[in-house]
Coordinates of C-alpha atoms in Angstrom, one line a residue:
Chain A
M20 CA -138.4 8.6 44.1
K21 CA -136.0 10.6 46.2
P22 CA -132.9 8.6 47.1
T23 CA -132.7 7.8 50.8
I24 CA -129.5 7.5 52.8
Y25 CA -129.7 3.7 52.6
S26 CA -130.0 3.8 48.8
R27 CA -127.1 6.1 48.6
I28 CA -125.0 3.8 50.8
A29 CA -126.1 0.9 48.6
D30 CA -125.1 2.8 45.5
A31 CA -121.7 3.7 47.0
L32 CA -121.1 0.0 47.8
D33 CA -122.2 -1.0 44.3
Y34 CA -119.8 1.6 42.8
T35 CA -116.9 0.4 45.0
G36 CA -117.5 -3.2 44.1
E37 CA -117.6 -2.5 40.3
V38 CA -114.4 -0.4 40.5
L39 CA -112.6 -3.2 42.4
I40 CA -113.8 -5.7 39.7
L41 CA -112.5 -3.4 37.0
L42 CA -109.2 -3.2 38.9
A43 CA -109.0 -7.0 39.2
K44 CA -109.7 -7.4 35.4
T45 CA -107.1 -4.8 34.5
V46 CA -104.4 -6.4 36.7
Y47 CA -105.3 -9.7 35.0
W48 CA -104.8 -8.3 31.5
C49 CA -101.4 -6.8 32.4
K50 CA -100.1 -10.2 31.4
T51 CA -100.5 -9.1 27.8
A52 CA -98.5 -5.9 28.3
F53 CA -95.4 -7.0 26.4
K54 CA -97.5 -7.7 23.3
N55 CA -99.1 -4.2 23.5
L56 CA -96.1 -2.0 24.1
K57 CA -97.1 0.5 21.4
P58 CA -100.4 1.6 23.0
I59 CA -98.8 1.7 26.4
A60 CA -96.0 3.9 25.1
K61 CA -98.6 6.2 23.5
Q62 CA -100.4 6.6 26.8
M63 CA -97.1 7.2 28.7
L64 CA -96.3 10.0 26.2
E65 CA -99.7 11.5 26.7
M66 CA -99.6 11.2 30.5
G67 CA -96.0 12.0 31.2
V68 CA -94.4 14.0 28.5
Y69 CA -97.3 16.3 27.7
T70 CA -98.0 16.9 31.4
L71 CA -94.4 18.1 32.0
P72 CA -95.0 21.8 31.3
I73 CA -97.9 22.2 33.8
T74 CA -96.2 19.9 36.4
S75 CA -93.0 22.1 36.1
L76 CA -94.9 25.3 36.7
M77 CA -96.9 23.8 39.6
S78 CA -93.9 22.3 41.3
L79 CA -91.7 25.4 40.9
F80 CA -94.2 27.7 42.5
T81 CA -95.1 25.2 45.2
G82 CA -91.4 25.0 46.2
M83 CA -91.1 28.8 46.1
V84 CA -94.2 29.2 48.3
L85 CA -92.9 26.6 50.8
A86 CA -89.6 28.3 51.0
L87 CA -91.1 31.7 51.4
Q88 CA -93.6 30.6 54.1
T89 CA -91.2 28.5 56.2
G90 CA -88.2 30.8 55.6
T91 CA -90.0 33.8 56.9
E92 CA -91.0 32.0 60.1
L93 CA -87.6 30.3 60.6
S94 CA -85.8 33.7 60.2
K95 CA -87.5 34.9 63.4
Y96 CA -85.7 32.2 65.3
H97 CA -82.5 32.4 63.3
I98 CA -82.8 28.8 62.1
E99 CA -83.3 29.6 58.4
H100 CA -80.5 27.2 57.6
L101 CA -83.0 24.3 58.0
I102 CA -85.1 25.6 55.1
G103 CA -83.6 23.1 52.7
S104 CA -84.7 20.1 54.8
I105 CA -88.2 21.4 55.2
V106 CA -88.8 22.2 51.6
S107 CA -87.3 18.9 50.4
A108 CA -89.2 16.8 53.0
S109 CA -92.5 18.6 52.3
M110 CA -92.1 18.2 48.5
C111 CA -91.0 14.5 48.7
R112 CA -93.5 13.3 51.3
E113 CA -96.6 15.4 50.4
M114 CA -96.6 18.2 48.0
G115 CA -94.9 16.4 45.1
P116 CA -97.1 13.3 45.0
V117 CA -100.4 15.0 46.0
L118 CA -100.2 18.0 43.8
T119 CA -98.9 16.0 40.9
G120 CA -101.7 13.5 41.5
L121 CA -104.3 16.2 41.4
I122 CA -102.8 17.7 38.2
V123 CA -102.8 14.4 36.5
A124 CA -106.3 13.6 37.7
G125 CA -107.6 16.9 36.4
R126 CA -105.8 16.8 33.1
V127 CA -105.2 13.2 32.1
G128 CA -108.0 11.6 34.1
A129 CA -110.6 13.9 32.7
S130 CA -109.3 13.4 29.2
M131 CA -109.5 9.6 29.7
T132 CA -113.0 9.7 31.0
A133 CA -114.1 12.0 28.1
E134 CA -112.5 9.8 25.5
L135 CA -113.9 6.5 26.9
G136 CA -117.3 8.1 27.6
T137 CA -117.6 9.4 24.0
M138 CA -116.6 5.9 22.8
Q139 CA -119.3 4.4 25.0
V140 CA -122.1 6.6 23.8
S141 CA -121.1 6.3 20.1
E142 CA -121.1 2.4 20.4
E143 CA -117.3 2.1 19.8
I144 CA -116.8 0.0 22.9
D145 CA -119.7 -2.3 21.7
A146 CA -118.0 -2.5 18.3
L147 CA -114.8 -3.7 20.1
K148 CA -116.8 -6.4 21.9
T149 CA -118.4 -7.6 18.6
L150 CA -114.9 -8.0 17.3
A151 CA -114.2 -10.2 20.3
I152 CA -111.7 -7.6 21.6
N153 CA -111.9 -7.2 25.4
P154 CA -112.3 -3.5 26.2
V155 CA -110.5 -3.7 29.5
K156 CA -107.5 -5.3 27.7
Y157 CA -107.6 -2.8 24.8
L158 CA -108.5 0.4 26.6
V159 CA -107.9 0.2 30.3
M160 CA -104.8 -1.8 30.7
P161 CA -102.5 0.6 28.6
R162 CA -103.8 3.6 30.6
F163 CA -103.4 1.8 33.9
L164 CA -99.8 0.8 33.2
A165 CA -98.9 4.2 31.8
C166 CA -100.3 5.9 35.0
I167 CA -98.5 3.7 37.5
I168 CA -95.2 4.0 35.6
M169 CA -95.4 7.7 34.7
L170 CA -96.8 9.2 37.9
P171 CA -93.8 8.2 40.1
I172 CA -91.5 9.5 37.4
L173 CA -93.4 12.7 37.3
V174 CA -93.3 13.0 41.1
I175 CA -89.5 12.6 41.1
Y176 CA -89.3 15.4 38.5
S177 CA -91.8 17.5 40.5
D178 CA -89.7 17.0 43.7
C179 CA -86.6 18.2 42.0
V180 CA -88.2 21.2 40.4
G181 CA -89.9 22.0 43.8
M182 CA -86.6 21.9 45.5
A183 CA -85.1 24.1 42.8
G184 CA -87.9 26.6 43.3
G185 CA -87.2 26.5 47.1
F186 CA -83.6 27.2 46.4
I187 CA -84.4 30.3 44.3
V188 CA -86.4 31.9 47.1
S189 CA -84.0 30.8 49.8
K190 CA -81.0 32.3 48.1
F191 CA -82.5 35.5 46.7
Q192 CA -85.2 36.3 49.3
I193 CA -84.3 34.6 52.6
G194 CA -80.6 34.8 52.2
V195 CA -79.5 31.2 52.6
D196 CA -76.5 30.3 50.5
T197 CA -76.3 27.3 48.2
T198 CA -74.0 25.2 50.3
T199 CA -76.2 25.6 53.4
Y200 CA -79.4 24.8 51.4
L201 CA -77.9 21.6 49.9
D202 CA -76.3 20.5 53.2
S203 CA -79.6 20.8 54.9
I204 CA -81.2 18.6 52.3
K205 CA -78.4 16.0 52.5
N206 CA -78.5 15.9 56.3
F207 CA -82.2 15.6 56.8
L208 CA -83.9 14.1 53.8
T209 CA -84.2 10.3 54.2
I210 CA -84.8 7.5 51.8
K211 CA -88.1 7.0 53.5
D212 CA -89.2 10.5 52.6
I213 CA -88.5 9.7 49.0
Y214 CA -90.0 6.2 48.7
S215 CA -93.1 7.1 50.7
G216 CA -93.8 9.7 48.1
L217 CA -93.2 7.2 45.3
V218 CA -95.6 4.7 46.9
K219 CA -98.2 7.4 47.1
A220 CA -97.7 8.2 43.5
F221 CA -98.1 4.6 42.5
V222 CA -101.4 4.3 44.5
F223 CA -102.6 7.6 43.1
G224 CA -101.8 6.3 39.6
I225 CA -104.1 3.3 40.2
V226 CA -106.9 5.5 41.5
I227 CA -106.8 7.9 38.7
S228 CA -106.6 5.4 35.9
I229 CA -109.3 3.0 37.3
I230 CA -111.7 5.7 38.3
S231 CA -111.4 7.6 35.1
C232 CA -111.8 4.5 32.9
Y233 CA -114.7 3.2 35.0
Q234 CA -116.5 6.5 34.7
G235 CA -115.9 6.5 31.0
F236 CA -117.5 3.0 30.7
R237 CA -120.5 3.8 32.7
T238 CA -121.3 7.0 30.7
R239 CA -124.9 7.1 29.4
G240 CA -126.9 9.8 27.7
G241 CA -124.9 11.5 25.0
A242 CA -122.9 14.6 25.4
E243 CA -124.5 15.6 28.7
G244 CA -123.6 12.2 30.0
V245 CA -120.0 12.6 29.0
G246 CA -119.8 15.9 30.8
K247 CA -121.3 14.4 34.0
S248 CA -119.0 11.5 33.9
T249 CA -115.9 13.7 33.4
T250 CA -116.8 15.9 36.3
A251 CA -117.6 12.9 38.5
S252 CA -114.2 11.3 37.5
V253 CA -112.2 14.3 38.6
V254 CA -114.1 14.9 41.8
I255 CA -114.0 11.3 42.9
S256 CA -110.3 11.0 42.0
F257 CA -109.5 14.2 43.9
L258 CA -111.3 12.9 47.0
L259 CA -109.7 9.5 46.9
I260 CA -106.3 11.0 46.5
I261 CA -106.7 13.0 49.6
V262 CA -108.2 10.1 51.5
F263 CA -105.5 7.7 50.5
D264 CA -102.9 10.3 51.2
Y265 CA -104.0 10.4 54.9
F266 CA -103.9 6.6 55.3
L267 CA -100.6 6.2 53.5
T268 CA -99.0 9.0 55.6
R269 CA -100.3 7.3 58.7
M270 CA -98.9 4.0 57.5
F271 CA -95.4 5.5 56.9
F272 CA -95.0 8.1 59.6
Q273 CA -97.3 7.5 62.5
K274 CA -95.2 6.4 65.5
S275 CA -96.8 3.3 67.0
Chain B
M72 CA -123.9 -41.3 13.8
T73 CA -127.0 -42.7 12.3
E74 CA -127.7 -43.2 8.6
L75 CA -130.0 -40.3 8.8
D76 CA -127.3 -38.0 10.1
K77 CA -124.8 -39.0 7.4
L78 CA -127.4 -38.3 4.7
D79 CA -128.3 -35.0 6.4
R80 CA -124.8 -33.8 6.1
K81 CA -124.4 -34.8 2.5
I82 CA -127.5 -33.2 1.1
S83 CA -128.1 -30.2 3.2
F84 CA -126.1 -27.6 1.3
N85 CA -128.1 -27.6 -1.9
E86 CA -131.4 -28.2 -0.1
R87 CA -131.0 -25.5 2.4
R88 CA -133.1 -22.8 0.9
R89 CA -136.8 -22.6 -0.1
Y90 CA -137.6 -26.3 0.2
S91 CA -135.7 -27.2 -2.9
R92 CA -135.9 -30.8 -4.0
L93 CA -133.4 -33.5 -3.0
P94 CA -131.4 -34.4 -6.0
I95 CA -132.2 -38.1 -5.6
E96 CA -134.7 -40.6 -6.9
I97 CA -138.0 -40.7 -5.2
D98 CA -139.1 -44.1 -3.7
I99 CA -142.5 -43.2 -2.5
L100 CA -144.9 -40.4 -2.9
I101 CA -147.2 -39.5 -0.1
S102 CA -150.0 -37.1 -0.6
T103 CA -152.1 -35.2 1.9
E104 CA -154.8 -34.9 -0.7
P105 CA -157.0 -37.7 -2.0
P106 CA -155.2 -39.9 -4.5
E107 CA -157.1 -38.6 -7.5
H108 CA -155.6 -35.2 -7.1
T109 CA -152.0 -36.1 -7.0
A110 CA -150.1 -35.6 -10.2
F111 CA -148.1 -38.8 -10.3
A112 CA -146.7 -41.5 -8.2
H113 CA -143.9 -44.0 -8.2
Q114 CA -145.8 -46.3 -6.1
E115 CA -149.5 -46.6 -5.5
E116 CA -150.1 -44.3 -2.7
R117 CA -152.5 -44.5 0.1
K118 CA -153.8 -42.1 2.6
S119 CA -151.2 -41.4 5.2
K120 CA -151.9 -40.7 8.8
D121 CA -149.6 -39.4 11.5
I122 CA -148.9 -41.5 14.4
S123 CA -147.7 -40.3 17.7
G124 CA -144.1 -41.0 18.5
G125 CA -142.5 -39.1 15.6
G126 CA -143.5 -40.8 12.4
I127 CA -145.8 -41.4 9.6
C128 CA -147.6 -44.6 8.7
F129 CA -148.7 -45.4 5.2
K130 CA -149.6 -48.3 3.0
T131 CA -147.7 -49.3 -0.1
K132 CA -147.7 -52.2 -2.5
K133 CA -143.9 -52.4 -2.4
Q134 CA -142.2 -54.4 0.3
I135 CA -139.4 -52.3 1.9
K136 CA -136.8 -53.7 4.3
T137 CA -136.8 -52.3 7.8
N138 CA -134.0 -49.9 8.7
S139 CA -133.6 -48.8 5.1
L140 CA -133.5 -45.2 4.2
I141 CA -136.2 -44.0 1.9
H142 CA -136.7 -40.6 0.2
L143 CA -140.1 -39.0 0.1
R144 CA -141.9 -36.3 -1.6
F145 CA -144.9 -34.7 -0.1
S146 CA -147.4 -32.8 -2.2
L147 CA -149.1 -30.0 -0.3
P148 CA -152.5 -28.6 0.0
D149 CA -153.6 -26.1 -2.6
S150 CA -152.1 -23.0 -0.9
S151 CA -148.8 -23.9 -2.4
K152 CA -147.9 -26.1 -5.4
E153 CA -144.5 -26.8 -4.0
E154 CA -143.5 -30.2 -3.0
I155 CA -141.5 -31.1 0.0
S156 CA -138.9 -33.7 0.0
A157 CA -137.6 -35.6 3.0
K158 CA -136.2 -38.9 4.1
G159 CA -136.9 -41.3 6.9
I160 CA -135.9 -44.7 8.2
V161 CA -138.4 -47.6 7.9
K162 CA -139.0 -48.8 11.4
R163 CA -141.5 -51.5 10.7
Q164 CA -143.4 -53.0 7.9
R165 CA -146.1 -55.5 8.1
A166 CA -148.2 -57.2 5.4
I167 CA -151.9 -56.6 5.4
V168 CA -154.6 -57.8 3.2
I169 CA -157.6 -55.7 2.5
S170 CA -161.0 -56.8 1.5
N171 CA -160.5 -57.2 -2.3
G172 CA -157.8 -59.7 -1.7
E173 CA -154.9 -57.4 -2.7
K174 CA -151.8 -57.4 -0.5
Y175 CA -150.4 -54.2 0.9
Y176 CA -147.7 -53.3 3.4
E177 CA -148.3 -51.0 6.3
T178 CA -145.0 -49.0 6.6
G179 CA -144.1 -47.1 9.7
L180 CA -141.6 -44.3 8.9
E181 CA -139.6 -42.5 11.6
F182 CA -138.7 -38.8 11.4
A183 CA -136.7 -36.8 13.7
Q184 CA -139.5 -34.4 14.8
I185 CA -143.0 -35.0 15.9
E186 CA -145.6 -32.9 14.1
K187 CA -149.2 -33.3 13.0
N188 CA -149.0 -31.2 9.9
A189 CA -147.2 -33.0 7.1
K190 CA -145.6 -29.9 5.6
Q191 CA -144.4 -28.7 9.0
T192 CA -143.0 -32.2 9.7
I193 CA -140.8 -32.2 6.7
V194 CA -139.7 -28.6 7.1
E195 CA -138.8 -29.1 10.7
F196 CA -137.0 -32.4 10.0
V197 CA -134.9 -31.2 7.1
K198 CA -134.1 -28.0 8.7
A199 CA -133.6 -29.3 12.2
K200 CA -129.9 -29.7 12.0
E201 CA -129.6 -26.3 10.4
I202 CA -130.9 -23.9 13.0
I203 CA -127.9 -21.7 13.8
I204 CA -129.6 -19.3 16.1
N205 CA -132.4 -20.3 18.4
I206 CA -134.2 -17.7 20.6
V207 CA -136.5 -19.1 23.2
D208 CA -138.9 -17.0 25.3
L209 CA -136.7 -14.0 25.6
H210 CA -137.7 -11.3 28.1
K211 CA -136.0 -8.0 28.7
S212 CA -137.0 -4.9 30.6
F213 CA -135.3 -1.6 31.1
G214 CA -136.5 -0.3 34.4
D215 CA -140.3 -0.4 34.3
E216 CA -140.4 -0.7 30.5
K217 CA -140.8 -4.2 29.2
V218 CA -139.3 -4.3 25.7
L219 CA -139.2 -8.0 24.9
K220 CA -142.0 -10.1 26.3
G221 CA -141.3 -13.6 25.1
V222 CA -139.6 -13.6 21.8
N223 CA -139.2 -16.9 20.0
L224 CA -137.3 -17.1 16.7
K225 CA -135.3 -19.8 14.9
I226 CA -132.8 -18.6 12.3
R227 CA -131.4 -21.1 9.7
R228 CA -127.9 -21.3 8.6
G229 CA -127.3 -19.5 5.3
E230 CA -130.5 -17.5 5.2
T231 CA -131.2 -13.8 5.3
I232 CA -133.9 -13.0 7.8
V233 CA -135.1 -9.4 8.1
I234 CA -136.7 -8.3 11.4
I235 CA -139.1 -5.5 10.9
G236 CA -141.1 -3.5 13.4
C237 CA -142.0 -0.1 14.6
S238 CA -139.4 2.4 15.9
G239 CA -138.6 1.6 19.5
C240 CA -140.2 -1.8 19.5
G241 CA -137.0 -3.6 20.5
K242 CA -135.4 -4.7 17.2
T243 CA -131.9 -3.5 18.1
V244 CA -132.3 -4.8 21.7
L245 CA -133.1 -8.2 20.1
L246 CA -130.1 -8.0 17.9
R247 CA -127.8 -7.1 20.8
H248 CA -129.0 -10.2 22.7
I249 CA -127.9 -12.4 19.8
I250 CA -124.3 -11.3 20.0
G251 CA -124.4 -11.1 23.8
L252 CA -124.1 -7.4 24.3
I253 CA -127.1 -7.5 26.5
K254 CA -128.1 -10.2 29.0
P255 CA -131.8 -11.0 29.1
D256 CA -134.0 -11.1 32.2
S257 CA -135.0 -14.6 31.2
G258 CA -134.9 -16.8 28.1
I259 CA -132.3 -18.5 25.9
V260 CA -130.3 -17.4 23.0
E261 CA -128.4 -20.3 21.4
V262 CA -125.8 -19.7 18.8
D263 CA -124.7 -23.0 17.2
G264 CA -126.0 -24.8 20.2
V265 CA -124.2 -22.5 22.7
D266 CA -126.4 -20.5 25.1
V267 CA -124.7 -17.1 24.9
T268 CA -126.6 -15.8 28.0
R269 CA -125.0 -18.3 30.3
I270 CA -121.3 -18.6 29.3
S271 CA -118.1 -17.0 30.5
D272 CA -116.6 -13.9 28.9
D273 CA -113.8 -16.0 27.3
E274 CA -116.4 -18.4 25.7
L275 CA -118.5 -15.5 24.6
D276 CA -115.5 -14.0 22.9
K277 CA -115.0 -17.3 21.0
T278 CA -118.6 -17.3 19.9
R279 CA -118.4 -13.6 18.9
R280 CA -115.7 -14.5 16.4
K281 CA -118.4 -16.1 14.3
F282 CA -120.1 -12.8 14.0
G283 CA -119.7 -9.5 12.1
M284 CA -121.9 -6.6 13.0
L285 CA -122.7 -3.4 11.1
F286 CA -123.9 -0.7 13.6
Q287 CA -126.4 1.9 12.6
S288 CA -123.8 4.6 13.1
A289 CA -120.9 2.4 11.9
A290 CA -119.2 2.8 15.3
L291 CA -115.8 3.3 13.8
L292 CA -113.0 4.1 16.3
N293 CA -112.4 7.8 15.7
S294 CA -108.8 7.7 17.0
L295 CA -107.8 5.2 14.3
T296 CA -107.6 5.4 10.5
V297 CA -109.8 3.4 8.2
E298 CA -107.0 0.9 7.8
E299 CA -106.4 0.5 11.5
N300 CA -110.2 0.1 12.1
I301 CA -110.4 -2.8 9.7
K302 CA -107.2 -4.4 11.1
L303 CA -108.6 -4.4 14.6
G304 CA -109.9 -8.0 14.5
L305 CA -107.2 -9.3 12.2
G306 CA -104.4 -8.0 14.6
E307 CA -106.1 -9.4 17.6
H308 CA -107.1 -12.9 16.4
T309 CA -104.6 -13.8 13.6
N310 CA -100.8 -14.1 13.2
L311 CA -100.9 -12.4 9.8
S312 CA -98.0 -10.2 8.8
E313 CA -98.6 -6.5 8.1
E314 CA -98.4 -7.1 4.4
D315 CA -101.0 -9.8 4.5
M316 CA -103.3 -7.6 6.6
D317 CA -102.8 -4.8 4.1
K318 CA -103.9 -7.0 1.3
I319 CA -107.0 -8.0 3.2
V320 CA -107.8 -4.4 4.0
K321 CA -107.4 -3.5 0.3
N322 CA -109.7 -6.4 -0.7
K323 CA -112.4 -5.6 1.8
L324 CA -112.3 -1.9 1.0
G325 CA -112.5 -2.8 -2.7
I326 CA -115.7 -4.9 -2.1
V327 CA -117.4 -1.8 -0.6
G328 CA -115.9 0.5 -3.2
L329 CA -113.6 2.5 -0.9
D330 CA -110.1 1.3 -1.8
G331 CA -107.7 4.2 -1.4
T332 CA -109.2 5.6 1.8
Q333 CA -106.9 3.5 4.0
R334 CA -105.2 6.5 5.6
L335 CA -108.2 8.6 6.2
K336 CA -109.7 9.1 9.6
P337 CA -113.5 8.6 10.3
A338 CA -113.9 12.4 10.8
N339 CA -112.9 12.8 7.1
L340 CA -115.6 10.5 5.8
S341 CA -119.2 11.1 4.9
G342 CA -122.0 9.1 6.7
G343 CA -122.4 6.7 3.8
M344 CA -118.6 6.1 3.6
K345 CA -118.5 5.4 7.4
K346 CA -121.2 2.8 7.0
R347 CA -119.3 1.1 4.1
V348 CA -116.0 1.1 6.1
G349 CA -118.0 -0.3 9.0
L350 CA -119.2 -3.1 6.7
A351 CA -115.6 -3.7 5.5
R352 CA -114.5 -4.0 9.2
A353 CA -117.4 -6.4 10.0
I354 CA -116.5 -8.7 7.1
S355 CA -112.7 -8.5 7.7
M356 CA -112.7 -11.9 9.4
D357 CA -115.2 -13.6 6.9
P358 CA -117.8 -14.2 9.6
E359 CA -120.4 -16.9 9.5
I360 CA -123.1 -14.7 10.8
M361 CA -123.6 -11.0 9.9
L362 CA -125.8 -8.7 11.9
Y363 CA -127.0 -5.5 10.2
D364 CA -128.6 -2.7 12.3
E365 CA -130.3 -0.4 9.8
P366 CA -127.8 -0.9 7.0
T367 CA -129.4 1.5 4.5
T368 CA -130.6 4.2 6.9
G369 CA -129.2 7.5 5.9
L370 CA -128.0 6.3 2.5
D371 CA -129.1 7.5 -0.9
P372 CA -131.1 5.0 -3.0
V373 CA -128.0 4.1 -5.1
R374 CA -125.8 3.4 -2.1
A375 CA -128.7 1.6 -0.4
D376 CA -129.0 -0.7 -3.4
S377 CA -125.3 -1.4 -3.4
I378 CA -125.5 -2.4 0.3
N379 CA -128.4 -4.7 -0.5
K380 CA -126.4 -6.3 -3.3
L381 CA -123.5 -6.8 -1.0
I382 CA -125.7 -8.6 1.6
L383 CA -127.0 -10.9 -1.1
E384 CA -123.5 -11.5 -2.4
F385 CA -122.2 -12.5 1.0
E386 CA -125.1 -14.9 1.3
N387 CA -124.5 -16.5 -2.1
T388 CA -120.7 -16.7 -2.1
L389 CA -119.9 -17.1 1.6
N390 CA -123.1 -18.8 2.7
T391 CA -123.3 -16.2 5.4
T392 CA -126.3 -16.1 7.7
S393 CA -127.6 -12.5 7.8
I394 CA -129.9 -10.9 10.3
V395 CA -131.1 -7.5 9.2
I396 CA -133.0 -4.9 11.1
T397 CA -134.6 -2.3 9.0
H398 CA -137.5 -0.1 8.3
D399 CA -136.8 -0.1 4.6
I400 CA -139.5 -2.3 3.1
V401 CA -138.1 -2.1 -0.4
S402 CA -134.7 -3.4 0.7
T403 CA -136.5 -6.0 2.8
Y404 CA -138.3 -7.5 -0.2
Q405 CA -135.0 -7.5 -2.1
I406 CA -132.8 -9.3 0.4
A407 CA -135.0 -11.4 2.7
D408 CA -135.5 -15.1 2.6
R409 CA -137.8 -14.7 5.5
I410 CA -139.3 -11.7 7.3
A411 CA -140.1 -11.6 11.0
M412 CA -142.3 -8.9 12.4
L413 CA -141.7 -7.8 16.0
Y414 CA -144.6 -6.1 17.6
N415 CA -145.5 -5.5 21.3
G416 CA -142.4 -7.4 22.4
K417 CA -143.1 -10.6 20.5
I418 CA -142.5 -12.0 17.0
I419 CA -146.1 -12.0 15.7
Q420 CA -145.3 -13.4 12.2
V421 CA -142.5 -15.1 10.4
G422 CA -142.7 -16.0 6.7
T423 CA -141.3 -15.7 3.3
V424 CA -141.7 -12.4 1.4
Q425 CA -144.8 -13.8 -0.4
E426 CA -146.4 -14.9 2.9
I427 CA -145.8 -11.5 4.5
K428 CA -147.2 -9.7 1.4
N429 CA -150.3 -11.9 1.6
T430 CA -150.6 -11.7 5.3
D431 CA -153.9 -11.7 7.1
S432 CA -152.5 -10.0 10.2
P433 CA -153.8 -6.4 10.3
V434 CA -150.6 -5.3 12.2
V435 CA -148.2 -6.7 9.6
K436 CA -150.4 -5.4 6.8
Q437 CA -150.5 -1.9 8.3
F438 CA -146.7 -1.9 8.7
I439 CA -145.7 -3.1 5.3
T440 CA -148.2 -0.7 3.5
G441 CA -147.1 2.2 5.7
S442 CA -150.6 3.1 6.5
N443 CA -151.4 5.2 9.6
V444 CA -154.8 3.5 9.9
G445 CA -154.8 0.3 11.9
P446 CA -153.9 -1.3 15.2
I447 CA -150.4 0.2 15.3
T448 CA -150.6 3.6 17.1

């Protein structure tokens, strides 16, 4: 039977409810974090350290493009000395958290879904249940904590690398000297710019970990099912990152 | 606790299997056959009749005090020469005189269960305290497909019961209900008196610690080594040191003949080796109840026989209750105390190996002979 708009809405609400239940259970099991430091550290390594190369490349070129685009326009009005403030604010408020979130969703989130989905179809998760080991505690909680810890750290790193990329273009293509670039950042970048980006990173970390793990647990149908779940995990994570980004930006920066 | 309960506890271990006799002196023999056919008697026996309200009434020459505990032996109709032993409390006794002037006593004996059939009465009474898993009217559908349509099954502590049936008939679904991996649409699954279909996740985890399960594909965690797989339950539920856990791992791997493979990953193991490691993991916590989903499928005859021997060894040494799902009829006859056939969503017959071999059911007969002629399509 072809799904109607009503059945799709019902499915979406069902999905949302189950994701929120998984989030609640995961937060509950965080109480056992100190007894499970090894698996959390392993996930942090996977999530943070192994993502550094691609994050570096992405951030560097993002900063360079920002500097190039804004510098070119600012030069027309002879206010290219503001380039530092624009690059830093853009990186800290938006580009850093959003692009890093998307990278982590695509690389780490997909990997989590594939791993848990494969475990689901090969009965490994059922095996954990028969050993009276809670799968949320054993599998989701370490990934959740690793994500919400490492993503803000990655965003700070990304912001710094982005600003460095912006500096390279500003100095060698736009012609803004180092002191002017740094003074511009110092004078215009605020604490709010920085912490708003970190709050976004924290929220994106929750989204990526919970959606990826949930998609993994609901995988059915062998290898094909794993593929579908992985795709769905990435797409849904991407969409939610953009949606949450809008609402968080509004929360921080909309003048009342 | 009544006198009956105290005696139950004392005698049940030896008596648990195959209606073996109570190791005590018989006071009274009651026979369901006419007196001339019984082999012997302590007391002069008379015809017994069941009375409603959960007991048996018979006549004896011996006066017995009320509320005393007496031990009985029932001889059975010709289909089996075995005798059944049981006990009961004398609830009343009254003197009667019959026509030739002899004095007899009419003795009312109370049992725990109400049954018309004498054999069934004794079996149910003696085994009543020993049902470890009780499945009542279990129904389960997946979408429009009804898999289980009212399954009823009682599994006794310490026995090995093999559930046979056609491929896709719901054997694995039934097994998963027992350990709470699936919730039924309706019905009850009681494990040691606890209905696993209606308890919280925490209570379900406590109940699951009584179980060990061997999956058809072993279901080893591929990211962990053999050693780490076996330590999963130990690390989670015990405070053992790494050294003690290593010893247990070594012991369990030794039982399945794979000591030395501790550092290997599942990807480096053959199918048979994975299954044996899965078994080592399942028994790592010395469970009371073992579930086996096709334990010998995919194994060569030698390995299959070693798995069968392990199942029997666990039953004999650890008094483990084993529930086995298999198509392997040869293994079934080797290991089963009882066999249950699942067909069309219901258990259609439960019996000992001999009873199943001598079955009148055309469905069971067709299955165990492997014939493609019959009601199973």
